[in-house]
PDB file of C-alpha atoms in Angstrom:
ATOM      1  CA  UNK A 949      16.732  33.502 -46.259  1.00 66.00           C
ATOM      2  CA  UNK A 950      15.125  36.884 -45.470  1.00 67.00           C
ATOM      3  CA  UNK A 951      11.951  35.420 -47.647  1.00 69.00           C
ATOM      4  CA  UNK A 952      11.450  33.313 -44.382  1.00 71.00           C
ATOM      5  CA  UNK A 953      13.235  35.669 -42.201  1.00 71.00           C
ATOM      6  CA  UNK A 954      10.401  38.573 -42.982  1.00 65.00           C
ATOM      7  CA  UNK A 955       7.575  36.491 -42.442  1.00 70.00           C
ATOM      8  CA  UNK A 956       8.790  35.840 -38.671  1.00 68.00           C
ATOM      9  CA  UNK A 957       9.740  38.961 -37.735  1.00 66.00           C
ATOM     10  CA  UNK A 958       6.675  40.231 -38.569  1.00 66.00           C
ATOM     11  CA  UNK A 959       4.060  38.144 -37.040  1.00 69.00           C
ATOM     12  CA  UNK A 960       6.250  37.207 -33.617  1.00 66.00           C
ATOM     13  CA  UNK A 961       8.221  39.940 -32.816  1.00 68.00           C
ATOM     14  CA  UNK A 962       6.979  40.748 -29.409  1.00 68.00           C
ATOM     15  CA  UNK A 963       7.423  37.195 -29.043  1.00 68.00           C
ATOM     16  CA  UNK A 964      10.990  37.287 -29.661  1.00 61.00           C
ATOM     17  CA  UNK A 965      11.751  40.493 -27.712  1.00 69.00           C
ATOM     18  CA  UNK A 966       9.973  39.525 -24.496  1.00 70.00           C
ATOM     19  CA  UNK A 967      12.165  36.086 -24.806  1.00 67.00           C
ATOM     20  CA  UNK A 968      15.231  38.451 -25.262  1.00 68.00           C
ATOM     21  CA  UNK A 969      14.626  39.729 -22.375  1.00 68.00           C
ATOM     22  CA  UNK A 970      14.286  37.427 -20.260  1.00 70.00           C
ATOM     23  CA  UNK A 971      17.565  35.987 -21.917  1.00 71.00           C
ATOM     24  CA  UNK A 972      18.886  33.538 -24.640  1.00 69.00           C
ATOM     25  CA  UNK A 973      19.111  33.708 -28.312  1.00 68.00           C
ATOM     26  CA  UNK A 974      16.484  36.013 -30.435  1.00 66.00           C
ATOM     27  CA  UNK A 975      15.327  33.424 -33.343  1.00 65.00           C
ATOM     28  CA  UNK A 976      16.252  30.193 -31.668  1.00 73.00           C
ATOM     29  CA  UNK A 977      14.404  27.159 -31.103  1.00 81.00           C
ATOM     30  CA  UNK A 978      15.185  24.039 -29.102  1.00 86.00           C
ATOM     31  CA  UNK A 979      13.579  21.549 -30.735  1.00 85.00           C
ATOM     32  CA  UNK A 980      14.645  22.702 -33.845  1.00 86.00           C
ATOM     33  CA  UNK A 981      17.974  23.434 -33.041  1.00 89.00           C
ATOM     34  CA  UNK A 982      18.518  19.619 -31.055  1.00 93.00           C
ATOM     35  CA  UNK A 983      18.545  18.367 -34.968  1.00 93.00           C
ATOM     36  CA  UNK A 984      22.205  18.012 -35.220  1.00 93.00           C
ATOM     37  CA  UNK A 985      22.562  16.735 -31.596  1.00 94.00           C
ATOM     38  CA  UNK A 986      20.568  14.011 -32.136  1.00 95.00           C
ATOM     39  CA  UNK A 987      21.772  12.878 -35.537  1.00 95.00           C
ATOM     40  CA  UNK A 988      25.148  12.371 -34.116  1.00 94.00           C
ATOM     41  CA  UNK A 989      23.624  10.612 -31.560  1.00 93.00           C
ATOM     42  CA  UNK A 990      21.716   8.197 -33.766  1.00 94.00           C
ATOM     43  CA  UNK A 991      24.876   7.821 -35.752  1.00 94.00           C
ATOM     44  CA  UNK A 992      28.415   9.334 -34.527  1.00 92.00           C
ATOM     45  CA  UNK A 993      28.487  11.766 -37.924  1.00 91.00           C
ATOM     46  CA  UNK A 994      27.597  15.359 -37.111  1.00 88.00           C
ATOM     47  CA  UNK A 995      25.530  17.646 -39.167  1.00 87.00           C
ATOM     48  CA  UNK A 996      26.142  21.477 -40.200  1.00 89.00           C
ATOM     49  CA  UNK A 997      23.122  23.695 -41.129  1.00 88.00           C
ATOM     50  CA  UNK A 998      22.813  25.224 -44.529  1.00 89.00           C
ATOM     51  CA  UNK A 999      20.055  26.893 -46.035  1.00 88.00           C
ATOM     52  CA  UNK A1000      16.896  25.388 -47.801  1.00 89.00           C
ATOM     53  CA  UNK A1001      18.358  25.767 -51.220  1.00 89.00           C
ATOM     54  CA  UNK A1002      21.737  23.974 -50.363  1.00 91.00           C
ATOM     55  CA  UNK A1003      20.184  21.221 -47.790  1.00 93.00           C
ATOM     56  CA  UNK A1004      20.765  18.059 -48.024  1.00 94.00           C
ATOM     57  CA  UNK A1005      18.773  16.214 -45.279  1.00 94.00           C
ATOM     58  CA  UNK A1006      16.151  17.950 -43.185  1.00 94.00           C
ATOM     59  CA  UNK A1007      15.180  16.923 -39.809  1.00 94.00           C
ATOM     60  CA  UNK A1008      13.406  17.611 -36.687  1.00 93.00           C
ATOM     61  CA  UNK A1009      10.402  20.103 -36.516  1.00 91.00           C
ATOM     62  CA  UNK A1010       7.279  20.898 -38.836  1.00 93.00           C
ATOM     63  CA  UNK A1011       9.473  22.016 -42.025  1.00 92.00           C
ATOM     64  CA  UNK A1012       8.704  19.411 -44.888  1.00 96.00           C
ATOM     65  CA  UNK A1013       5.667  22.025 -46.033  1.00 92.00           C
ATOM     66  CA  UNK A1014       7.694  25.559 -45.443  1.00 89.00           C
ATOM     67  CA  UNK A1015      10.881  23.290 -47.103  1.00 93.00           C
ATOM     68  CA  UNK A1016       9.128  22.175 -50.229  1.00 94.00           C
ATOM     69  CA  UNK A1017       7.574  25.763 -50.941  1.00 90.00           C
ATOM     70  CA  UNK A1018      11.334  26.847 -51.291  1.00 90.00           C
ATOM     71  CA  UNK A1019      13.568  23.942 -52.163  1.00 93.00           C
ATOM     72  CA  UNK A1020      13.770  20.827 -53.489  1.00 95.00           C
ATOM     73  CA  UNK A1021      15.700  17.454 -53.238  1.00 95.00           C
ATOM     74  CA  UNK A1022      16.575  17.527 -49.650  1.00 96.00           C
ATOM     75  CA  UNK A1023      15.752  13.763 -47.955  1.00 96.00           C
ATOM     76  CA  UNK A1024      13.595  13.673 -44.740  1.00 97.00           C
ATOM     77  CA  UNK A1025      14.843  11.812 -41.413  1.00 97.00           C
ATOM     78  CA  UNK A1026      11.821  12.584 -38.536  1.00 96.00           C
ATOM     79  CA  UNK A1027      10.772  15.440 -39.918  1.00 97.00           C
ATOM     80  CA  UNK A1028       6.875  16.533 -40.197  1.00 97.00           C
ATOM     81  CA  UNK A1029       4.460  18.614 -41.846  1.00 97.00           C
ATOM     82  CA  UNK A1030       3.006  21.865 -39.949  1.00 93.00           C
ATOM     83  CA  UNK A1031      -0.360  21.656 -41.192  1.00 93.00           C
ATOM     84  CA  UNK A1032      -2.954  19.194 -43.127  1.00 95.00           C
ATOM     85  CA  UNK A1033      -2.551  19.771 -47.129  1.00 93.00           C
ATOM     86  CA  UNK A1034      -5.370  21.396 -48.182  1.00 91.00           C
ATOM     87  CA  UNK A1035      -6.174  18.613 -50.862  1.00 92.00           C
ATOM     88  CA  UNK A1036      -4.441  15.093 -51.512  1.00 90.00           C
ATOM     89  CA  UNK A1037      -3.120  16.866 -54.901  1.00 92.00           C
ATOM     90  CA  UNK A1038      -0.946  19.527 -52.142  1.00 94.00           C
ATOM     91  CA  UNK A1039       0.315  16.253 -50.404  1.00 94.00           C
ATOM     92  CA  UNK A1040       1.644  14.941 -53.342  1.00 93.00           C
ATOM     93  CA  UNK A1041       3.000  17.934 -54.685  1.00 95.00           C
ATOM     94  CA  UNK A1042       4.664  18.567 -51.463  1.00 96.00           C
ATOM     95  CA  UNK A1043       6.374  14.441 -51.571  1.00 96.00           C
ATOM     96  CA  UNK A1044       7.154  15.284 -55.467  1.00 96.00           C
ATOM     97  CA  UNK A1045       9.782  18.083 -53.899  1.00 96.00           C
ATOM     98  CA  UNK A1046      11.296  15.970 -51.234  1.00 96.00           C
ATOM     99  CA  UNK A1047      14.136  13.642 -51.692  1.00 95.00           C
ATOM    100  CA  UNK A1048      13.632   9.884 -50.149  1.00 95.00           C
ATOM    101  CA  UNK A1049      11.683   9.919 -46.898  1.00 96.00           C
ATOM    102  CA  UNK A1050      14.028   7.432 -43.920  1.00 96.00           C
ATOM    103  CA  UNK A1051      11.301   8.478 -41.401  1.00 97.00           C
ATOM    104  CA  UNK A1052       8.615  10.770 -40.719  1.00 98.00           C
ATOM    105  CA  UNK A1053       6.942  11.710 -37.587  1.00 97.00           C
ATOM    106  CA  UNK A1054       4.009  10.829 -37.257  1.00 98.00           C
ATOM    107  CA  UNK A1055       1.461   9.051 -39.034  1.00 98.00           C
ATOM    108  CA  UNK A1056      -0.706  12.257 -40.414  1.00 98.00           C
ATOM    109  CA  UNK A1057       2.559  13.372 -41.825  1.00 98.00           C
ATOM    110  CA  UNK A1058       3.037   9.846 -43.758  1.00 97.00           C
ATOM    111  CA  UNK A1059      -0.494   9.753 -44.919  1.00 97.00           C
ATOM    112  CA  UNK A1060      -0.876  13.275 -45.855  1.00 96.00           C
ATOM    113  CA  UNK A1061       1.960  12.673 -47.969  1.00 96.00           C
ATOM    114  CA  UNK A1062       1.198   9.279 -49.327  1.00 95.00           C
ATOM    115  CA  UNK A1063       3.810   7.631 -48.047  1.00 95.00           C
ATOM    116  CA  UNK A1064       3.936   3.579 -47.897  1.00 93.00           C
ATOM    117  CA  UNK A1065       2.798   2.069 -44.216  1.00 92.00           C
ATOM    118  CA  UNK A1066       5.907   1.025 -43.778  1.00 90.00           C
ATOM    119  CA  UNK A1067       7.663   4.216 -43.688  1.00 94.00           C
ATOM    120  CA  UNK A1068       9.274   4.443 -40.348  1.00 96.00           C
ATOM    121  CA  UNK A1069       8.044   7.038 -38.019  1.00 97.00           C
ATOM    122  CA  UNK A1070       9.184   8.808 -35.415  1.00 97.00           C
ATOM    123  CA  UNK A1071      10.495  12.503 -34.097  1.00 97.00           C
ATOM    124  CA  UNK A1072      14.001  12.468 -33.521  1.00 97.00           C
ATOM    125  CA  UNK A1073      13.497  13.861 -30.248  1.00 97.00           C
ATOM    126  CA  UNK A1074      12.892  10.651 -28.931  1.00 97.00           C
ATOM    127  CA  UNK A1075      16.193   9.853 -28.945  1.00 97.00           C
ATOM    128  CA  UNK A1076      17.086  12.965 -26.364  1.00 97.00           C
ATOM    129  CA  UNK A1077      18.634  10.369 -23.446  1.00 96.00           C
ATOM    130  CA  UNK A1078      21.488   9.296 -25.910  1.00 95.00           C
ATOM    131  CA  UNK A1079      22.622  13.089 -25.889  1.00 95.00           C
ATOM    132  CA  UNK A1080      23.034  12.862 -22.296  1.00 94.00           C
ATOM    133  CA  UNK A1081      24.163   9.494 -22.241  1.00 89.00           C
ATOM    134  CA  UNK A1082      27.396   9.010 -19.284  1.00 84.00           C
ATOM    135  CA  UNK A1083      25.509  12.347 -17.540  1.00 85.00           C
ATOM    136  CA  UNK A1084      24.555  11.550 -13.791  1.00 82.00           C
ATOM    137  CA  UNK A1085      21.237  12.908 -13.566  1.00 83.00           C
ATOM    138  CA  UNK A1086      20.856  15.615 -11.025  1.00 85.00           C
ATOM    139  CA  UNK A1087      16.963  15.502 -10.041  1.00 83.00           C
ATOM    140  CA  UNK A1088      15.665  18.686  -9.202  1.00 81.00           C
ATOM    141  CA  UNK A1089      12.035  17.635  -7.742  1.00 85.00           C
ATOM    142  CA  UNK A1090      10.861  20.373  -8.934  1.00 92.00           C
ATOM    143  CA  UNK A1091       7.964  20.826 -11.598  1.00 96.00           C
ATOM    144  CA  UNK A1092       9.416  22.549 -15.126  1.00 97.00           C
ATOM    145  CA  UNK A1093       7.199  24.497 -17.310  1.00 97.00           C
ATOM    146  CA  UNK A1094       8.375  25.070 -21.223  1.00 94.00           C
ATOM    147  CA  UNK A1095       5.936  27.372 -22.979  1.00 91.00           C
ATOM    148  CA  UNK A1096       6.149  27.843 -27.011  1.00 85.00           C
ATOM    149  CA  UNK A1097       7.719  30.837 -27.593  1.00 80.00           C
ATOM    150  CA  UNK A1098       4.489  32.192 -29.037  1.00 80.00           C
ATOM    151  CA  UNK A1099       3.519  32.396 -25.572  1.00 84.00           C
ATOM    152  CA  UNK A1100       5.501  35.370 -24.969  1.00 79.00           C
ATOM    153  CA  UNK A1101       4.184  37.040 -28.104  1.00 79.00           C
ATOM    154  CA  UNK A1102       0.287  38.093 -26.452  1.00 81.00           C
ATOM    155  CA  UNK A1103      -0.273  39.612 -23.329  1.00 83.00           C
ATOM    156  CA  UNK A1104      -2.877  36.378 -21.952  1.00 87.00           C
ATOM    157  CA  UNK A1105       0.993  34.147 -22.093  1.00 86.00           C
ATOM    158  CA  UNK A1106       3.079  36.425 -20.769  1.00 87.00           C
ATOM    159  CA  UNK A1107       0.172  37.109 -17.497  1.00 90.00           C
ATOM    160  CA  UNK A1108       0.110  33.037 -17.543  1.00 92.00           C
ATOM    161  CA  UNK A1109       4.209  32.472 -17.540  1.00 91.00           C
ATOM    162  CA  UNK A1110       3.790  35.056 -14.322  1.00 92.00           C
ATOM    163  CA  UNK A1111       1.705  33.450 -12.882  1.00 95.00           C
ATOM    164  CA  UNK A1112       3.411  30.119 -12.660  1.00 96.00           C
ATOM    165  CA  UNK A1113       6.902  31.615 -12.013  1.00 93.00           C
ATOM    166  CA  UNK A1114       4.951  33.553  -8.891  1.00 95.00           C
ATOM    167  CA  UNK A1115       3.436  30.075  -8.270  1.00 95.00           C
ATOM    168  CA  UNK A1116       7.516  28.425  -7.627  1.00 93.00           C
ATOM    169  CA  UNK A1117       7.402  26.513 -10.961  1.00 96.00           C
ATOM    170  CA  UNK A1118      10.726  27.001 -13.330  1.00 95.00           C
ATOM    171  CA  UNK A1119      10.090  28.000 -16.658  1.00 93.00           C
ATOM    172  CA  UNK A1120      12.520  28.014 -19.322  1.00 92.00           C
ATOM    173  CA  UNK A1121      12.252  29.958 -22.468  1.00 87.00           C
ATOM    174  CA  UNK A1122      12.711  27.679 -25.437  1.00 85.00           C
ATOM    175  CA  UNK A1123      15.429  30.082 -27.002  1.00 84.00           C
ATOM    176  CA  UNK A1124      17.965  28.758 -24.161  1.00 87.00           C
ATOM    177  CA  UNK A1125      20.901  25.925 -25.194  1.00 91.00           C
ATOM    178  CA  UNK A1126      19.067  23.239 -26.585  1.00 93.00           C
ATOM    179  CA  UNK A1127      21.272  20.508 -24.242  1.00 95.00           C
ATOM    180  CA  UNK A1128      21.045  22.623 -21.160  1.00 94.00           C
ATOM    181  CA  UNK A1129      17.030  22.156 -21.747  1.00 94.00           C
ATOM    182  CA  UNK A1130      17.475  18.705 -21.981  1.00 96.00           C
ATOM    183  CA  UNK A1131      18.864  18.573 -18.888  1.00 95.00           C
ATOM    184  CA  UNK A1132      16.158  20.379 -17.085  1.00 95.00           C
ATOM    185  CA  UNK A1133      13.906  18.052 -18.709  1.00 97.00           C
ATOM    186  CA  UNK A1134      15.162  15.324 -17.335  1.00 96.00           C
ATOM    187  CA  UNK A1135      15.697  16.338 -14.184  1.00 95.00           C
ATOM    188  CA  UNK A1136      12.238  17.820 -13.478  1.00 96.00           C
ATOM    189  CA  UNK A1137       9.357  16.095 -11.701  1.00 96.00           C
ATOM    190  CA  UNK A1138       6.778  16.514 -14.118  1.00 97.00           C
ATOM    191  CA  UNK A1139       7.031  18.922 -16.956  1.00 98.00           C
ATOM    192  CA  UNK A1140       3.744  21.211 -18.736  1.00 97.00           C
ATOM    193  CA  UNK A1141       4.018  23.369 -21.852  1.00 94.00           C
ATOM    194  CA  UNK A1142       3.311  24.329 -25.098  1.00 91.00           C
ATOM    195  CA  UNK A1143       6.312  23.436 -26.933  1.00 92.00           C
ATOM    196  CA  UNK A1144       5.924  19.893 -28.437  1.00 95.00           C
ATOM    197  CA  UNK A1145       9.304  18.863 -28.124  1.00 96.00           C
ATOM    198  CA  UNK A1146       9.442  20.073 -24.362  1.00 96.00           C
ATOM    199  CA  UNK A1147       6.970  16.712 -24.305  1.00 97.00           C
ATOM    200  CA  UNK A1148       8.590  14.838 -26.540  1.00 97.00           C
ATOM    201  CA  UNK A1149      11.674  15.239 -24.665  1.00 97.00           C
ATOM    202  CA  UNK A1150      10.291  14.507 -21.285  1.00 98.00           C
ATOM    203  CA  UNK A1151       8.491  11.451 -23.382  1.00 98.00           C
ATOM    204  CA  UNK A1152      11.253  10.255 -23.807  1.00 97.00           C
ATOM    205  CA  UNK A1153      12.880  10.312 -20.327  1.00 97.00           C
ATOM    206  CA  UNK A1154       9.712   9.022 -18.834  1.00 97.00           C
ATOM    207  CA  UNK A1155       9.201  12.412 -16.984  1.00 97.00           C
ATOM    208  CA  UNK A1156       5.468  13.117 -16.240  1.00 97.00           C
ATOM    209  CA  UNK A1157       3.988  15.420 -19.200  1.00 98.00           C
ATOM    210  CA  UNK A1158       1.129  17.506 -20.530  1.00 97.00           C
ATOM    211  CA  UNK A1159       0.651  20.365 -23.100  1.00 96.00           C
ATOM    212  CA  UNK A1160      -0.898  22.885 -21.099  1.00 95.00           C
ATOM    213  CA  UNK A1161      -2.773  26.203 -22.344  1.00 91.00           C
ATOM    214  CA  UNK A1162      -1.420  29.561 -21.862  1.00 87.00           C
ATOM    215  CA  UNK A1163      -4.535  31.301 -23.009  1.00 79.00           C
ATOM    216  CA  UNK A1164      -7.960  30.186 -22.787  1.00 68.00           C
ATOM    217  CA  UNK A1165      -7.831  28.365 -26.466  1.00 61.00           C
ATOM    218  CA  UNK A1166      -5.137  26.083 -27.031  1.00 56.00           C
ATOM    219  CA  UNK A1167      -2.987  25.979 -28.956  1.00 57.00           C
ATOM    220  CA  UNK A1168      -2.218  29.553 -28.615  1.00 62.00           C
ATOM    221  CA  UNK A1169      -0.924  30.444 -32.057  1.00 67.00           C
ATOM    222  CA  UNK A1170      -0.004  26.911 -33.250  1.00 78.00           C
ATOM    223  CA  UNK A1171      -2.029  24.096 -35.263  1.00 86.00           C
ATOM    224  CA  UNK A1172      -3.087  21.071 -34.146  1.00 91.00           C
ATOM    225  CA  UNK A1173      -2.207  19.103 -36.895  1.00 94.00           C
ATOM    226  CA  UNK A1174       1.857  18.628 -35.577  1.00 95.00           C
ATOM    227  CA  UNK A1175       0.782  17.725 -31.832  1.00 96.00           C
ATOM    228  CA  UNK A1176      -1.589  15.305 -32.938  1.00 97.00           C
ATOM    229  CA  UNK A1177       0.531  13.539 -35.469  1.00 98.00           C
ATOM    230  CA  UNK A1178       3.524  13.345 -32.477  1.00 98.00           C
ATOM    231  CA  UNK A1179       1.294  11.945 -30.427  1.00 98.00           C
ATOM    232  CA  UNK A1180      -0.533   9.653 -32.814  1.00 98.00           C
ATOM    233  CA  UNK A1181       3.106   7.915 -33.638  1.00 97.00           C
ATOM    234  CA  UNK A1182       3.226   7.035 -29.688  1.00 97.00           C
ATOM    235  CA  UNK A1183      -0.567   5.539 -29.520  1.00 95.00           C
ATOM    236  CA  UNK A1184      -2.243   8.851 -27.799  1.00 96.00           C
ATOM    237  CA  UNK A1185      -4.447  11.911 -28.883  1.00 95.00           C
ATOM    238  CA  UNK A1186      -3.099  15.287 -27.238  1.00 94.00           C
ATOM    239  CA  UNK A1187      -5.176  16.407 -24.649  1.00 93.00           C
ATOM    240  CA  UNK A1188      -4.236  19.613 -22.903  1.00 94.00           C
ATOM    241  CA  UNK A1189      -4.179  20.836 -19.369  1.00 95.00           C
ATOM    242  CA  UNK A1190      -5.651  24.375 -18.252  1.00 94.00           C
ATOM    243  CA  UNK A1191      -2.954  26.275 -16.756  1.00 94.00           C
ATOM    244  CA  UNK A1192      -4.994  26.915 -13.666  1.00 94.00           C
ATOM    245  CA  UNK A1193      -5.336  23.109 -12.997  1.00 95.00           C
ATOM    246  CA  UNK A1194      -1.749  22.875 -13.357  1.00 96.00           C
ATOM    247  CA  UNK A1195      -1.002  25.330 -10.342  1.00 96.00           C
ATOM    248  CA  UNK A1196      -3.774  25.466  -7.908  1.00 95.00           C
ATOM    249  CA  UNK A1197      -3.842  21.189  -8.085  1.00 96.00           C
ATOM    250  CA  UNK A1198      -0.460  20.339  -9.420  1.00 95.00           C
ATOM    251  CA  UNK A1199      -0.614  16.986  -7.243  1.00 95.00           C
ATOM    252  CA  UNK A1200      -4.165  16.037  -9.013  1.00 96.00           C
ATOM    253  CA  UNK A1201      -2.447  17.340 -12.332  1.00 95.00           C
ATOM    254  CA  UNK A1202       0.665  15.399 -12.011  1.00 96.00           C
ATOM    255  CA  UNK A1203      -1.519  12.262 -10.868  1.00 95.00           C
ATOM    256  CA  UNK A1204      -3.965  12.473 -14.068  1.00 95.00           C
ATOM    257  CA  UNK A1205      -0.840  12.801 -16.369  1.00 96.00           C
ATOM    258  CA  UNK A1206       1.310   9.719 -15.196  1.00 95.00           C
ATOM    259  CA  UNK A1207      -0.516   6.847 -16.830  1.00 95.00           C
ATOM    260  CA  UNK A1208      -0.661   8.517 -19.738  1.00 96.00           C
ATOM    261  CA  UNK A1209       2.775   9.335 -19.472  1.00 96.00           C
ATOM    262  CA  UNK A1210       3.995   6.019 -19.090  1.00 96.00           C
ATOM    263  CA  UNK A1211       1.920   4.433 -22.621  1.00 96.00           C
ATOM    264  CA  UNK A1212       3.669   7.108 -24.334  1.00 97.00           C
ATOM    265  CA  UNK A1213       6.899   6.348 -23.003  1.00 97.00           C
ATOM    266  CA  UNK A1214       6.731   2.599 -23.334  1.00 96.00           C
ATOM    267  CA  UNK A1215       5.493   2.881 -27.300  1.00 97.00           C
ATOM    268  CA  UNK A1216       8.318   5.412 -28.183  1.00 96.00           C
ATOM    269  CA  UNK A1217      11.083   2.962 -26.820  1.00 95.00           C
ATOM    270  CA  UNK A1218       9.675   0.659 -29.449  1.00 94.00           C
ATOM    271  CA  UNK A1219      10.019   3.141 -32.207  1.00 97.00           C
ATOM    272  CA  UNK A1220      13.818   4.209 -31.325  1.00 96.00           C
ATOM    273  CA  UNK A1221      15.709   1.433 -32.972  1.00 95.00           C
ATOM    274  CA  UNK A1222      13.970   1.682 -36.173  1.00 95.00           C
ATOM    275  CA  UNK A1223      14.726   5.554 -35.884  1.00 96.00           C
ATOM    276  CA  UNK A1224      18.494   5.016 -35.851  1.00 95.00           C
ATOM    277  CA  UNK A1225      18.328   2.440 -38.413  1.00 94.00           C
ATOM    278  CA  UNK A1226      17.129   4.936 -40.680  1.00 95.00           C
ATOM    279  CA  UNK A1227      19.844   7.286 -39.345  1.00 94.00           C
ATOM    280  CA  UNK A1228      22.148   5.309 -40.604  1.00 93.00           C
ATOM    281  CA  UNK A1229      20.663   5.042 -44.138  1.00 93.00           C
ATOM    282  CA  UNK A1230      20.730   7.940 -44.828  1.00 92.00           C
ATOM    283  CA  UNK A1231      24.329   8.523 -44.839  1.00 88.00           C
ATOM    284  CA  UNK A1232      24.714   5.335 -46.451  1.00 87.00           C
ATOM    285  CA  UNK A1233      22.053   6.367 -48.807  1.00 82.00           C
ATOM    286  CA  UNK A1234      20.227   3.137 -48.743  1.00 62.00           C
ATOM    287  CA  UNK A1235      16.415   3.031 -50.459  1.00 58.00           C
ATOM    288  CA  UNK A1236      13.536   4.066 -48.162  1.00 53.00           C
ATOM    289  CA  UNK A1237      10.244   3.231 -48.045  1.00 49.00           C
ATOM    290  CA  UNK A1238       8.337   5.824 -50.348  1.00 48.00           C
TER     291      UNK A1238
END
């Protein structure tokens, strides 16, 4: 749609070019673009995108808001919202548009759109390990670093991403294959970025993990609203790393993450089977909680 096409270009096109650069796909995401992966591994059917206007399920990412401003009807399986409504009437506006809701996020996601307490929650990127699934895991041992790809949009990210390639960490843009990040993710020894789902994904491996600033704000570019409501659904607030603790005391950094870490991994294993269950219902189109 170039009505959401437009919009992109114009605010993140350094972004975009800088990532070209350095190679991959120009208007690619990972996390986004794991969405089909891991709906065929909650459920052995596979998944085809279509536009807003002509989908029938959306999933994975903060797109129920940017969905419902141009579409309608579509049912949500782990999908959240990118932002707070700006008034409980927006929230229910925003669930009037949406088809039934099989899972959400997070819990600000469910609330803000006044959702029952038992609607399941979860980000489908918890279920990254069943993509691999039959892989032998090659360890690497070596720390991974997965910025958002707004990083590469100002000139304070791009200095930062230099400064930790310089500093022997591998970074990995998130326009590369979506399963070939996976893999690094799972076979790094800790992993730091901006990109939720780089988290999520190491979350869910039990790799060591921490958003980490590539400016001297954080987030740079992105609201706070979808990291907390990830990490809310796992029993944690997000708390974020300076990128100069991350390389001049990686050992301390990798030390105060691992605790941490491990609560989040241990409450998203509880939240998986309930995730697929609701997989499942939605191609058999059984009633939700709403």
């Amino acid at each position: 749609m170039v009505r959401l096409l437009w919009p992109e270009v114009r605010q993140s096109s350094r972004a975009w070019l800088s990532l070209r650069i350095t190679g991959g796909r120009v208007l690619r995401n990972f996390g986004d673009e794991l969405a089909p992966h891991l709906f065929e591994a909650a459920t052995g059917e596979s998944l085809r995108w279509a536009p807003p206007s002509h989908a029938a399920i959306i999933t994975v990412g903060s797109i129920i808001d940017l969905y419902a401003y141009h579409a309608q009807g579509a049912s949500v399986w782990g999908a959240g919202l990118r932002r707070l409504p700006a008034s409980p009437g927006e929230g229910r506006a925003l669930r009037a548009r949406l088809g039934r809701c099989y899972a959400v996020r997070g819990p600000l996601t469910r609330e803000a759109l006044g959702l029952s307490d038992e609607c399941i929650l979860g980000d489908p990127g918890i279920l990254a390990p069943e993509i691999l699934q039959g892989e032998v895991p090659l360890p690497t041992g070596r720390p991974l670093v997965i910025p958002h790809y707004r990083a590469w949009g100002s000139r304070q990210g791009r200095v930062v991403i230099k400064e930790f390639m310089r500093a022997g960490f591998d970074v990995v843009g998130p326009n590369q294959d979506p399963v070939n990040i996976v893999r690094h993710i799972r076979n790094a020894s800790a992993v730091f970025g901006s990109s939720l789902h780089a988290i999520i994904v190491a979350d869910a491996f039990g790799v060591p993990a921490s958003l980490t600033t590539f400016a001297e704000k954080a987030p740079l570019g992105e609201p706070n609203f979808k990291y907390r409501d990830y990490f809310q659904s796992v029993g944690a607030m997000p708390e974020w790393l300076s990128w100069r603790d991350v390389i001049y005391d990686y050992d301390g950094a990798v030390e105060s993450i691992r605790t941490v870490s491990d609560i989040r991994f241990n409450a998203l294993v509880a939240l998986r089977e309930g995730l697929k269950t609701s997989a499942r219902s939605v191609l058999t189109g059984a009633e939700s909680e709403q």
